[in-house]
mmCIF file of C-alpha atoms in Angstrom:
data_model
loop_
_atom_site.group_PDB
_atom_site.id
_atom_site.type_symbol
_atom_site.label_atom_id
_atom_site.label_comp_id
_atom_site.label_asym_id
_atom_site.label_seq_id
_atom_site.Cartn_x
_atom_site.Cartn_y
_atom_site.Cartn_z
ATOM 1 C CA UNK A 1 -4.994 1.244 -8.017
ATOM 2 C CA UNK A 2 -2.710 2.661 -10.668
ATOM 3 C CA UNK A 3 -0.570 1.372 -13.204
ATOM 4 C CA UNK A 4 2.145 2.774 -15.245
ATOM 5 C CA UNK A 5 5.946 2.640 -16.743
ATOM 6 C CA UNK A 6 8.804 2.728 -14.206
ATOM 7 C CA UNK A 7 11.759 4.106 -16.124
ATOM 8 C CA UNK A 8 14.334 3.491 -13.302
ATOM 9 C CA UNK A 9 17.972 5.272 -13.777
ATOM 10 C CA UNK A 10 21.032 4.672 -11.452
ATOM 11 C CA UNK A 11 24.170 6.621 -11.846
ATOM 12 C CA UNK A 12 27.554 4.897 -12.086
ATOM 13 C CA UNK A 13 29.086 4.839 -8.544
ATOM 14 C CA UNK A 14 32.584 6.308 -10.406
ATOM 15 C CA UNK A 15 30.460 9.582 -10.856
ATOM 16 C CA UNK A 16 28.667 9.327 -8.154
ATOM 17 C CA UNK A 17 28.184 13.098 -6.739
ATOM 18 C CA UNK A 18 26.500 15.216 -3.707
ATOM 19 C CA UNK A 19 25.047 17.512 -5.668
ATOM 20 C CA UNK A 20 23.438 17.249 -9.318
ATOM 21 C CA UNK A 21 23.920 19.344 -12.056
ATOM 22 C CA UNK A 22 22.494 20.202 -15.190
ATOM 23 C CA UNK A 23 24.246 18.160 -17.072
ATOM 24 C CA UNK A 24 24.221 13.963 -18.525
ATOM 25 C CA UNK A 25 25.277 11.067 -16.167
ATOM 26 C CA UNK A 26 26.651 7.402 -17.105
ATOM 27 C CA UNK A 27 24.357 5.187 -15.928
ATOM 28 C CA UNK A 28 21.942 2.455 -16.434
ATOM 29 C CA UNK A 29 18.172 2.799 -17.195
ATOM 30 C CA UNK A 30 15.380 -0.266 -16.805
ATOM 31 C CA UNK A 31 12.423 0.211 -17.933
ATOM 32 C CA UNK A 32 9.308 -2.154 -16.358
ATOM 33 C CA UNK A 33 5.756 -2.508 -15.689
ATOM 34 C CA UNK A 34 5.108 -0.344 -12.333
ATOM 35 C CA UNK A 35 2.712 1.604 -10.381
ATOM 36 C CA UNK A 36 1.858 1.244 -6.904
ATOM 37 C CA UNK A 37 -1.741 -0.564 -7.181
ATOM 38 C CA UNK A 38 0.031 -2.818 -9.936
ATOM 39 C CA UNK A 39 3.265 -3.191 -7.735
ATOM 40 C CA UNK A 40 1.135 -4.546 -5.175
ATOM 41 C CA UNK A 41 -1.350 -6.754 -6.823
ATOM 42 C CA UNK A 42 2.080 -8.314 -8.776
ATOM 43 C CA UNK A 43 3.840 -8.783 -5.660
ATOM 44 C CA UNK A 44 0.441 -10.741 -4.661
ATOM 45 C CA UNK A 45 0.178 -12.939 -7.529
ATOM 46 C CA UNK A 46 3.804 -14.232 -7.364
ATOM 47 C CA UNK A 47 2.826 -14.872 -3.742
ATOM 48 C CA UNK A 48 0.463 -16.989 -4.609
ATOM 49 C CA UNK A 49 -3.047 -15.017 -4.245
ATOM 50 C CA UNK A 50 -5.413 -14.886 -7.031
ATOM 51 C CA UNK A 51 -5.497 -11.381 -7.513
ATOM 52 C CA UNK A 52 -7.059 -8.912 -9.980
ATOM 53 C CA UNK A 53 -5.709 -5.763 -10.907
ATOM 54 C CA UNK A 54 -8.421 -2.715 -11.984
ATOM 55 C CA UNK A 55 -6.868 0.123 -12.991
ATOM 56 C CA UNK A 56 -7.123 2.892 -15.806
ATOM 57 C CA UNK A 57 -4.477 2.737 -18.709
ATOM 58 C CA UNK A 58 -4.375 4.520 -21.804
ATOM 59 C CA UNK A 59 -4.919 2.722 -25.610
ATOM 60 C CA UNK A 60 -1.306 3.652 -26.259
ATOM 61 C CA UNK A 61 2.353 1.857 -26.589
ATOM 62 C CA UNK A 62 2.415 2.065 -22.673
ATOM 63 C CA UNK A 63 -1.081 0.968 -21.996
ATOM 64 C CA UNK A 64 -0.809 -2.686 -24.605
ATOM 65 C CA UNK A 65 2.297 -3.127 -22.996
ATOM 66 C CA UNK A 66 1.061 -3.346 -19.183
ATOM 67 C CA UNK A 67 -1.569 -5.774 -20.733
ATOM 68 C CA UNK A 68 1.169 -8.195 -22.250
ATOM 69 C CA UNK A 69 2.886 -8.403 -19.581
ATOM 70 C CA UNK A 70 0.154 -9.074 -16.938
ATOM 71 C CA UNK A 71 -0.756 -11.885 -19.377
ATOM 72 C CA UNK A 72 2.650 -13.006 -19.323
ATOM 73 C CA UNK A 73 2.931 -13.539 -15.711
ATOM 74 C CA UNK A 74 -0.078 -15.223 -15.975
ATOM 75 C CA UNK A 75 -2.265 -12.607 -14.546
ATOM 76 C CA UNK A 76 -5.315 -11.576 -15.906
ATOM 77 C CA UNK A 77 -5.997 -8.221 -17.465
ATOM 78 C CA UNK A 78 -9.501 -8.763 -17.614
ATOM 79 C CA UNK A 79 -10.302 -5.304 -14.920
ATOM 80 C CA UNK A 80 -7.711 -3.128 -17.169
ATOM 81 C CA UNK A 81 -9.761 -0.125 -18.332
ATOM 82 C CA UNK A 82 -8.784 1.484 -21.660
ATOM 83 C CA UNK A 83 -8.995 4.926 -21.117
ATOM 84 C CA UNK A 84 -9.996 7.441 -24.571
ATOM 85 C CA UNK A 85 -7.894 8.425 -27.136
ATOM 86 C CA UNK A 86 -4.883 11.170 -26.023
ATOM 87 C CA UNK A 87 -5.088 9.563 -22.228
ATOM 88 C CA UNK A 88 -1.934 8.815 -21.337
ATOM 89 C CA UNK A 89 -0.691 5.953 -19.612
ATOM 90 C CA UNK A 90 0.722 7.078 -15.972
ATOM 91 C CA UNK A 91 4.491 6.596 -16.335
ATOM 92 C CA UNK A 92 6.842 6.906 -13.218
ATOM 93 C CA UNK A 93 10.591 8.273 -13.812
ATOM 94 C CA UNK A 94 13.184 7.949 -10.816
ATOM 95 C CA UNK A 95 16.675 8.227 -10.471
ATOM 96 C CA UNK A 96 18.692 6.256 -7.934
ATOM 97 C CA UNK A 97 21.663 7.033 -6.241
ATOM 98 C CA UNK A 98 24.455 3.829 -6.743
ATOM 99 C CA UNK A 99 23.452 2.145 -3.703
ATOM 100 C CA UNK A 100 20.044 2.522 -5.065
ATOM 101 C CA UNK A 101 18.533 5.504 -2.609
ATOM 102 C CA UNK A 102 16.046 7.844 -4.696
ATOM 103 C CA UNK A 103 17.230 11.193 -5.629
ATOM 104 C CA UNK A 104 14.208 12.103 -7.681
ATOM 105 C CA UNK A 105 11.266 11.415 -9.800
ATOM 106 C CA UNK A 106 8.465 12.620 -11.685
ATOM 107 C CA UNK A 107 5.471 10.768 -12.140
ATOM 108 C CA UNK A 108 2.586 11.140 -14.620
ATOM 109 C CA UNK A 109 -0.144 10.143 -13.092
ATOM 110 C CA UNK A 110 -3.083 11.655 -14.128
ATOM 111 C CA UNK A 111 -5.031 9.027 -15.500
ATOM 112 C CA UNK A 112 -5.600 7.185 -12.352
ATOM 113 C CA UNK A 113 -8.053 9.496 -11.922
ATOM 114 C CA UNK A 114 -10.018 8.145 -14.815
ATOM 115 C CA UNK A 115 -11.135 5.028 -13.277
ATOM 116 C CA UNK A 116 -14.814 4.653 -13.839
ATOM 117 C CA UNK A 117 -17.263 3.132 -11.078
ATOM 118 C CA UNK A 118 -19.191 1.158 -13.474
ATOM 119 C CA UNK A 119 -15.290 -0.822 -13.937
ATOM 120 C CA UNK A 120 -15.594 -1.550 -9.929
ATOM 121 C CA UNK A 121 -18.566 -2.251 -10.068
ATOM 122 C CA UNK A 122 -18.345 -4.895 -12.541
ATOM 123 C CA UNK A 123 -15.073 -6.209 -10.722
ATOM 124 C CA UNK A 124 -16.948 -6.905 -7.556
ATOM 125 C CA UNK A 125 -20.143 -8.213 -9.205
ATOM 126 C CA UNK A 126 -17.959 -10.649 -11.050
ATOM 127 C CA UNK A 127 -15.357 -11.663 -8.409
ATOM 128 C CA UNK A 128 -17.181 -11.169 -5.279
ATOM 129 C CA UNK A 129 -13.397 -10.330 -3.397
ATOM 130 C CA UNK A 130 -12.507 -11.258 -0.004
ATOM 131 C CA UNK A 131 -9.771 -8.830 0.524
ATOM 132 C CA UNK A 132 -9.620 -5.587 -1.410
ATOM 133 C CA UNK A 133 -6.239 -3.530 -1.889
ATOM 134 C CA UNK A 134 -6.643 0.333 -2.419
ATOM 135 C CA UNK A 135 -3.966 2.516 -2.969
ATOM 136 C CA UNK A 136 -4.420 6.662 -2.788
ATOM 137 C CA UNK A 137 -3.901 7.495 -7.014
ATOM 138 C CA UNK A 138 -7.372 6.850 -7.801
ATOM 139 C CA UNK A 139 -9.822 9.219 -7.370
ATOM 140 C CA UNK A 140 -12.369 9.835 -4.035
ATOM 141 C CA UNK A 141 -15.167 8.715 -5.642
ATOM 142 C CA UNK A 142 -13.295 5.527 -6.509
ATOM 143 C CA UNK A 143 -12.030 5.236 -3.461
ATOM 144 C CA UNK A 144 -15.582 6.053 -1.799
ATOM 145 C CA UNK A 145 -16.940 3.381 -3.890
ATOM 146 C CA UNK A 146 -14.743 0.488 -3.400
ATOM 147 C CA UNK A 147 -14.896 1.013 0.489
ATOM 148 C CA UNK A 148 -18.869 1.051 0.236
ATOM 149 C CA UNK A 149 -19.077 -2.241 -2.114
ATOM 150 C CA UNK A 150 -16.165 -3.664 -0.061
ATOM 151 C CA UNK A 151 -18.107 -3.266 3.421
ATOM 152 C CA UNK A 152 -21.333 -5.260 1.545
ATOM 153 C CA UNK A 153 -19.461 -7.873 1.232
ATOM 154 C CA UNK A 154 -18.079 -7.958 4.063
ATOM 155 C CA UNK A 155 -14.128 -7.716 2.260
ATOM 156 C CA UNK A 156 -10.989 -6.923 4.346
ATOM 157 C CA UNK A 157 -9.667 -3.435 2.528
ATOM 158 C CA UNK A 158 -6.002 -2.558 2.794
ATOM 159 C CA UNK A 159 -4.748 1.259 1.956
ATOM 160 C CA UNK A 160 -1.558 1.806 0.943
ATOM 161 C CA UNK A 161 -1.093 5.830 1.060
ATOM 162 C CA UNK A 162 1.511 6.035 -1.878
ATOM 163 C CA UNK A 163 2.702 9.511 -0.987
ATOM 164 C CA UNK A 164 2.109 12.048 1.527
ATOM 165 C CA UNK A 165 -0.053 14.147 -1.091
ATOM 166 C CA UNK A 166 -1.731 11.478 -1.821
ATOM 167 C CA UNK A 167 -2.122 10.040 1.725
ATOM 168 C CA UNK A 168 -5.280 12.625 2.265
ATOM 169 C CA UNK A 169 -7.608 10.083 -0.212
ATOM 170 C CA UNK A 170 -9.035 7.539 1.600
ATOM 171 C CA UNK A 171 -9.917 10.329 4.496
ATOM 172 C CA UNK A 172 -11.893 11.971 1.754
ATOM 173 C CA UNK A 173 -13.487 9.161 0.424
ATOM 174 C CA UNK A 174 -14.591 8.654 4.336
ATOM 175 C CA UNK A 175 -15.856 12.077 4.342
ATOM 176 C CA UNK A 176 -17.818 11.056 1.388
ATOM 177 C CA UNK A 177 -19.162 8.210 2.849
ATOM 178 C CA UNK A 178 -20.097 10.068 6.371
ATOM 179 C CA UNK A 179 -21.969 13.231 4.591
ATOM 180 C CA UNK A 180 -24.070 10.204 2.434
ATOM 181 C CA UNK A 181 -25.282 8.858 5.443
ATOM 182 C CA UNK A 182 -24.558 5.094 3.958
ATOM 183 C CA UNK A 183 -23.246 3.726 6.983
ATOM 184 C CA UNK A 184 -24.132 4.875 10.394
ATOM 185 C CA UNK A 185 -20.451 4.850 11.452
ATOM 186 C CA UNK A 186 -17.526 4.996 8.863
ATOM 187 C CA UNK A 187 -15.182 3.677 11.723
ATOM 188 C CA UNK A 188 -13.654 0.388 10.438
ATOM 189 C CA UNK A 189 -14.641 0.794 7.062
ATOM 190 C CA UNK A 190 -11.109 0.556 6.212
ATOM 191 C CA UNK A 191 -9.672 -2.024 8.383
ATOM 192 C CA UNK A 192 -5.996 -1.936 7.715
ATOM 193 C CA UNK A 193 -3.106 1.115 6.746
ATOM 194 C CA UNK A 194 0.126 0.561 5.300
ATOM 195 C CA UNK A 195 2.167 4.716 6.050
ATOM 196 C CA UNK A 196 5.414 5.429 6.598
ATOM 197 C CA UNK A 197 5.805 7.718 9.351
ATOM 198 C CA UNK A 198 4.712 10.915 7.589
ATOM 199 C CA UNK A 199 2.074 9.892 5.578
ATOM 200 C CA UNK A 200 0.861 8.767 8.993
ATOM 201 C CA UNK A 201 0.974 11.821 10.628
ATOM 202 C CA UNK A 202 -0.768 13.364 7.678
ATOM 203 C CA UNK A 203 -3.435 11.375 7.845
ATOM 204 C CA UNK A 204 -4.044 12.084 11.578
ATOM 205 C CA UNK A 205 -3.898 15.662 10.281
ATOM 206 C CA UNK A 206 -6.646 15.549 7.965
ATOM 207 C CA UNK A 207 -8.767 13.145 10.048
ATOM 208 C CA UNK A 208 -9.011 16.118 12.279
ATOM 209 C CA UNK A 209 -9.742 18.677 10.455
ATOM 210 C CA UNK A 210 -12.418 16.456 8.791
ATOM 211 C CA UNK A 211 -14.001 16.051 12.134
ATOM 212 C CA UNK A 212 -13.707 11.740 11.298
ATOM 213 C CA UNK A 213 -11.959 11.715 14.382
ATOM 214 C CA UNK A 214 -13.110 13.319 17.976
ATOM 215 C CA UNK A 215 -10.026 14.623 19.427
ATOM 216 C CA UNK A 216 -5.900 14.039 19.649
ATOM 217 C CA UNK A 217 -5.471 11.564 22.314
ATOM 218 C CA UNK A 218 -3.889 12.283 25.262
ATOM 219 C CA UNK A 219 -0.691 14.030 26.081
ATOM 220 C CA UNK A 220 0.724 11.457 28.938
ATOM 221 C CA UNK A 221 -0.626 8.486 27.286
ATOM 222 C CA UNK A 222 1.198 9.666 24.117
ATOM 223 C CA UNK A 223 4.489 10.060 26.265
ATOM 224 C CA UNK A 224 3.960 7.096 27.829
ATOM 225 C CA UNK A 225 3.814 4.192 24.599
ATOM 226 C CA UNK A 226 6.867 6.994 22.662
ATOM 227 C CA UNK A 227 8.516 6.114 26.002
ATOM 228 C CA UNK A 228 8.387 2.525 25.891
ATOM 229 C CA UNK A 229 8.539 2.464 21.982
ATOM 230 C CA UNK A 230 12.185 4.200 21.441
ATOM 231 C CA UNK A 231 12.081 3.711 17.890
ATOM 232 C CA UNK A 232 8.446 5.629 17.519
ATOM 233 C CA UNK A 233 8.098 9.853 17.487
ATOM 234 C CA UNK A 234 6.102 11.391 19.796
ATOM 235 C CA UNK A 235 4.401 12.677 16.530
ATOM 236 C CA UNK A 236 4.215 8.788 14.930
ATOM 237 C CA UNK A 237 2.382 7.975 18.485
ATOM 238 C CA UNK A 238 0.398 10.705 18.537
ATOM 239 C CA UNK A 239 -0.849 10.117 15.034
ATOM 240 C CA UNK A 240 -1.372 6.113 15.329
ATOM 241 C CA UNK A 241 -3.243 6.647 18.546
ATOM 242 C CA UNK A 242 -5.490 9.483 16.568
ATOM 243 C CA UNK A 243 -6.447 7.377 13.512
ATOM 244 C CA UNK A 244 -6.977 3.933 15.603
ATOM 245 C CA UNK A 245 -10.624 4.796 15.504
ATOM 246 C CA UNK A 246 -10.985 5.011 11.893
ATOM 247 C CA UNK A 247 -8.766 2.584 11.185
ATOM 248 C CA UNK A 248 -7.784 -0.060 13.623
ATOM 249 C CA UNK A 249 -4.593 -2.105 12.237
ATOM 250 C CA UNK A 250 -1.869 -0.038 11.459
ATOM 251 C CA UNK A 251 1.123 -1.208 9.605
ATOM 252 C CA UNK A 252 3.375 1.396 10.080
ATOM 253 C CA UNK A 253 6.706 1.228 7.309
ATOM 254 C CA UNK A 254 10.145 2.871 9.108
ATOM 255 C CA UNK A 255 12.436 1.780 6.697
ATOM 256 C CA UNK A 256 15.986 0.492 7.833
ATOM 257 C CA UNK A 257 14.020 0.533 11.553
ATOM 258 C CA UNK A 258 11.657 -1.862 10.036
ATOM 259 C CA UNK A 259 7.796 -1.680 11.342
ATOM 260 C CA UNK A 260 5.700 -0.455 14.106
ATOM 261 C CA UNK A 261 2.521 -2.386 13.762
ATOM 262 C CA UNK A 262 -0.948 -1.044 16.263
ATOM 263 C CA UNK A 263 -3.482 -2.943 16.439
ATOM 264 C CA UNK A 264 -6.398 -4.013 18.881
ATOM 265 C CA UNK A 265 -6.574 -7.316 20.904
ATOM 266 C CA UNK A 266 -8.604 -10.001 20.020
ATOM 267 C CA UNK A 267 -12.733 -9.167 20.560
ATOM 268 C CA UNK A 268 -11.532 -5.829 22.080
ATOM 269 C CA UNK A 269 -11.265 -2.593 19.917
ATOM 270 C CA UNK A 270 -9.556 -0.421 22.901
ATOM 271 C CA UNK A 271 -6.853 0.260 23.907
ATOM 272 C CA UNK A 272 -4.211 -0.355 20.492
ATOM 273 C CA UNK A 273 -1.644 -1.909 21.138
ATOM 274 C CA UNK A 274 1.642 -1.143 19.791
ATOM 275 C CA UNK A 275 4.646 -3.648 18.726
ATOM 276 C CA UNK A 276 7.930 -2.880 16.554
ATOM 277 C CA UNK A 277 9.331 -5.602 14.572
ATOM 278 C CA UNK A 278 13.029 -5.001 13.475
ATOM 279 C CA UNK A 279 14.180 -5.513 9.933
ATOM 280 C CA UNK A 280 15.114 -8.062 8.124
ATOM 281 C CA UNK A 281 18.620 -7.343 6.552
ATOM 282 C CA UNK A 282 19.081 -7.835 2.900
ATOM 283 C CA UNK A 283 22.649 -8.533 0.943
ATOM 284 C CA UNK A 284 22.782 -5.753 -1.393
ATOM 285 C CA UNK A 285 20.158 -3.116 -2.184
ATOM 286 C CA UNK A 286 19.786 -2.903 -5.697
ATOM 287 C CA UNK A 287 16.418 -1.056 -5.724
ATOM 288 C CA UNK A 288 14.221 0.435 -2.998
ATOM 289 C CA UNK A 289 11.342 1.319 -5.178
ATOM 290 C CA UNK A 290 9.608 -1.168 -4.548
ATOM 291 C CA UNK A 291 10.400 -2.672 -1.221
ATOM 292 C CA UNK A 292 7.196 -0.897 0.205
ATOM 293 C CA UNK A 293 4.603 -2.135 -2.389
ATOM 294 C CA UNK A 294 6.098 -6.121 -1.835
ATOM 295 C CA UNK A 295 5.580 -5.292 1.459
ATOM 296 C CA UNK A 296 1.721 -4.681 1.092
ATOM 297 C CA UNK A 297 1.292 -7.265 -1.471
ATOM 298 C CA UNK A 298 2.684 -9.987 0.975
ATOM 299 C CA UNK A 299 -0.079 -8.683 3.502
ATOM 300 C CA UNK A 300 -3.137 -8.812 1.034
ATOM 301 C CA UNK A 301 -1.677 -12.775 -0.165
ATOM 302 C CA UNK A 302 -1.222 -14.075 3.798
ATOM 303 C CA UNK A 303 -4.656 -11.991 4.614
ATOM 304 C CA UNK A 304 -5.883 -14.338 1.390
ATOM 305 C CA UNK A 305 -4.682 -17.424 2.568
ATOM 306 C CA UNK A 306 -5.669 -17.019 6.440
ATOM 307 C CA UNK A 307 -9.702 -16.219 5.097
ATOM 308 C CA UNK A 308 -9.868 -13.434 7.467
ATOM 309 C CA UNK A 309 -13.392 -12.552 8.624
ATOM 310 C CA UNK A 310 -14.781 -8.714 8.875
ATOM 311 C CA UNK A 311 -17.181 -8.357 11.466
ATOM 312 C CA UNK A 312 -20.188 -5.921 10.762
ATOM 313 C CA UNK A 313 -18.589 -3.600 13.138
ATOM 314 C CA UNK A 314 -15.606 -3.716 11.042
ATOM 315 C CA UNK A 315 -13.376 -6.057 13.293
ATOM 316 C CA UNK A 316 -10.677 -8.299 11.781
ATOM 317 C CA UNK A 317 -10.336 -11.592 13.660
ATOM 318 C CA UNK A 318 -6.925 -11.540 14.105
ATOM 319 C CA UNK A 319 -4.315 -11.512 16.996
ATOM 320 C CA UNK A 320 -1.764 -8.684 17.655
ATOM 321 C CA UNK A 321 0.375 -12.222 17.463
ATOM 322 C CA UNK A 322 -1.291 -13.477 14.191
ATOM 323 C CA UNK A 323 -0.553 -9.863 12.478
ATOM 324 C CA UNK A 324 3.339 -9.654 13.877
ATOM 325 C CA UNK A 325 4.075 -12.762 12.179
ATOM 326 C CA UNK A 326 2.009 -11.837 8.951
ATOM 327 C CA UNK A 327 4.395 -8.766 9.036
ATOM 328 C CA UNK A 328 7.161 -10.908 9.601
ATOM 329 C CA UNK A 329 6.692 -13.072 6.748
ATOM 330 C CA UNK A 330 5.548 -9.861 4.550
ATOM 331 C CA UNK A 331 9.058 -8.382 5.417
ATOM 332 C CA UNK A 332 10.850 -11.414 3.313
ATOM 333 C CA UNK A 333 8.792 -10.390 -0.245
ATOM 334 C CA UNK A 334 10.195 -6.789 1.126
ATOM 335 C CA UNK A 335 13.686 -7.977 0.899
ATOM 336 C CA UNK A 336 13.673 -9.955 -2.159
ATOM 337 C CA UNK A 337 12.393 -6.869 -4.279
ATOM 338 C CA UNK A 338 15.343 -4.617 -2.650
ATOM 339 C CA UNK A 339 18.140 -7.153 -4.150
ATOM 340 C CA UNK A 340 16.521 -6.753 -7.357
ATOM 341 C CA UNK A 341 16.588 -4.551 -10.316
ATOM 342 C CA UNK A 342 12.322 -4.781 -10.296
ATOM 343 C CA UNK A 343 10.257 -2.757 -8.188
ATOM 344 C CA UNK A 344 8.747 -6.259 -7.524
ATOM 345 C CA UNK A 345 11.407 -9.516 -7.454
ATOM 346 C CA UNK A 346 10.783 -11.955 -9.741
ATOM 347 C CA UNK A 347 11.936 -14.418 -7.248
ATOM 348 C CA UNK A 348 8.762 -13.935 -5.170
ATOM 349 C CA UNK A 349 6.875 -17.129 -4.721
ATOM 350 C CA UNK A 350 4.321 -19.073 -2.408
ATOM 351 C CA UNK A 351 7.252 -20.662 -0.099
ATOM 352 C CA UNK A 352 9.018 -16.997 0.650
ATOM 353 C CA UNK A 353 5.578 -15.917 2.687
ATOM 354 C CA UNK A 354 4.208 -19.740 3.437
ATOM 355 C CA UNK A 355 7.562 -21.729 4.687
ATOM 356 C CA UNK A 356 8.230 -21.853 8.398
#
């Protein structure tokens, strides 16, 4: 997944405002190591998982400076790929609101694009990777190959979307996969999602019109879960129920509702079943950019330290019990990183996910 510079800004709450203008705020600016794939596999490590980050940087200021810092956390860089001269490395720019909401950012991404095969290749050769975390800035053909090493092995993959433009990757990286005739079924492939709401219903979207999916599921069974979940759309359900196919845990992110989780039962792939799991309330939010990613990273270190199995049919041997209090446990990292100035709380450790 991708690396890069966050250059996080918060205006002062005494000029806080509605509106912006064209003009200089007061303010504070951090600057720290940050990208999603690198959010993620951070959040991991300080949660005790040995974990590998590949990614594409560039052999500039930026780039050296990702790789000193993994090293400093004790984290190898080993996977980093140096991209040519005038590649830049990805840098992400947001400004926050005082009580640390996003108003906007830009983000630079282009070189997560850049990431080679032969680097994933040589990753999986080399580490030979249980659980694999994918997030949707690298390329298709990235993606495509990661998923196809990943199922050789026999390795639990986890998407994280990153962005509803983005969210569209993995389902053409499936696409891919299906046209190659590689697999006789790309169902499973990908055993667990990590959307918000609309990068959910985006996917189910796509999945359609990329014929990976059959059909949209049915209107009254729709109605029916959106009318026992209250804190689900009828779009969210309709969406989850669409995708379960292709991708049978869902871990679905609704912010200050906390998470809807789908998933099947034990041994039995139909029907999903569906679960929301309040949240967990922090003191103060410093910093939501990275509540999401801690989130994810959590997941990949308990998936780690549980040695989940993937069946050849793509089935994770886990409980719609087991996963709720994964989530659960996930959901502290989460609130840790939103009391801190870092995307990803230094305060994460083994005990926050592990301790009863």
């Amino acid at each position: 997944g991708g690396a890069a510079i966050d250059v996080t800004s918060r205006i002062d709450a005494a000029h806080a405002t509605k509106s912006l203008s064209a003009t200089s705020y007061p303010g504070t600016v951090l600057t720290s190591i940050g990208g999603v794939g690198q959010n993620i596999a951070r959040a991991a490590h300080y949660l005790g998982a040995p974990t590998y980050l590949v990614s594409a940087i560039g052999n500039d200021a930026h780039g050296h400076s990702i790789k000193l810092d993994l090293d400093r956390i004790g984290m190898s860089p080993a996977y980093l790929q140096f991209q040519a001269a005038g590649a830049r490395t990805a840098v992400y720019n947001a400004l926050h609101q005082p009580n640390g909401d996003l108003l906007v950012a830009v983000a630079d991404m282009d070189i997560n694009g850049m990431l080679s095969e032969q680097q994933i290749y040589k990753a999986f050769d080399e580490l030979q990777p249980g659980v694999v975390g994918l997030d949707g800035n690298i390329s298709t053909q990235a993606l495509s190959t990661t998923i196809i090493l990943a199922a050789s092995q026999q390795a639990c993959v986890v998407f994280e979307p990153t962005s509803v433009p983005k969210c569209a990757g993995v389902l053409g990286a499936l696409s891919r996969i299906d046209r190659s005739g590689t697999t006789s079924s790309v169902n499973g492939l990908v055993q667990v999602i990590t959307p918000n709401a609309l990068e959910l219903q985006e996917m189910a979207k796509i999945a359609l019109e990329l014929a990976l999916v059959e059909s949209a599921p049915p209107a009254s069974l729709v109605s029916e879960i959106a009318g026992d979940h209250c804190e689900l759309s009828i779009d969210t359900v309709r969406a989850a129920l669409t995708l379960f196919p292709l991708f049978p845990i869902q871990i679905i992110k609704l912010g200050e509702k906390g998470v809807a989780v789908v998933s099947p039962l034990l041994h039995d792939k139909s029907p999903p079943v569906f679960r929301h799991i309040g949240p967990l309330k922090p003191g103060v939010i410093v910093n939501s950019n990275g509540a999401g990613d801690s989130l994810v990273g959590a997941m990949l270190a308990l998936l780690h330290s549980r040695q989940v199995t993937v069946s050849s049919d793509g089935h994770v041997d886990l409980s719609p019990e087991e996963i709720d209090d994964m989530v659960l446990r996930a959901q502290r990292a989460s609130i840790l990183s939103l009391e801190s100035p870092l995307a990803i709380s230094d305060r994460l450790s083994p005990r926050v996910i592990l301790d009863d």
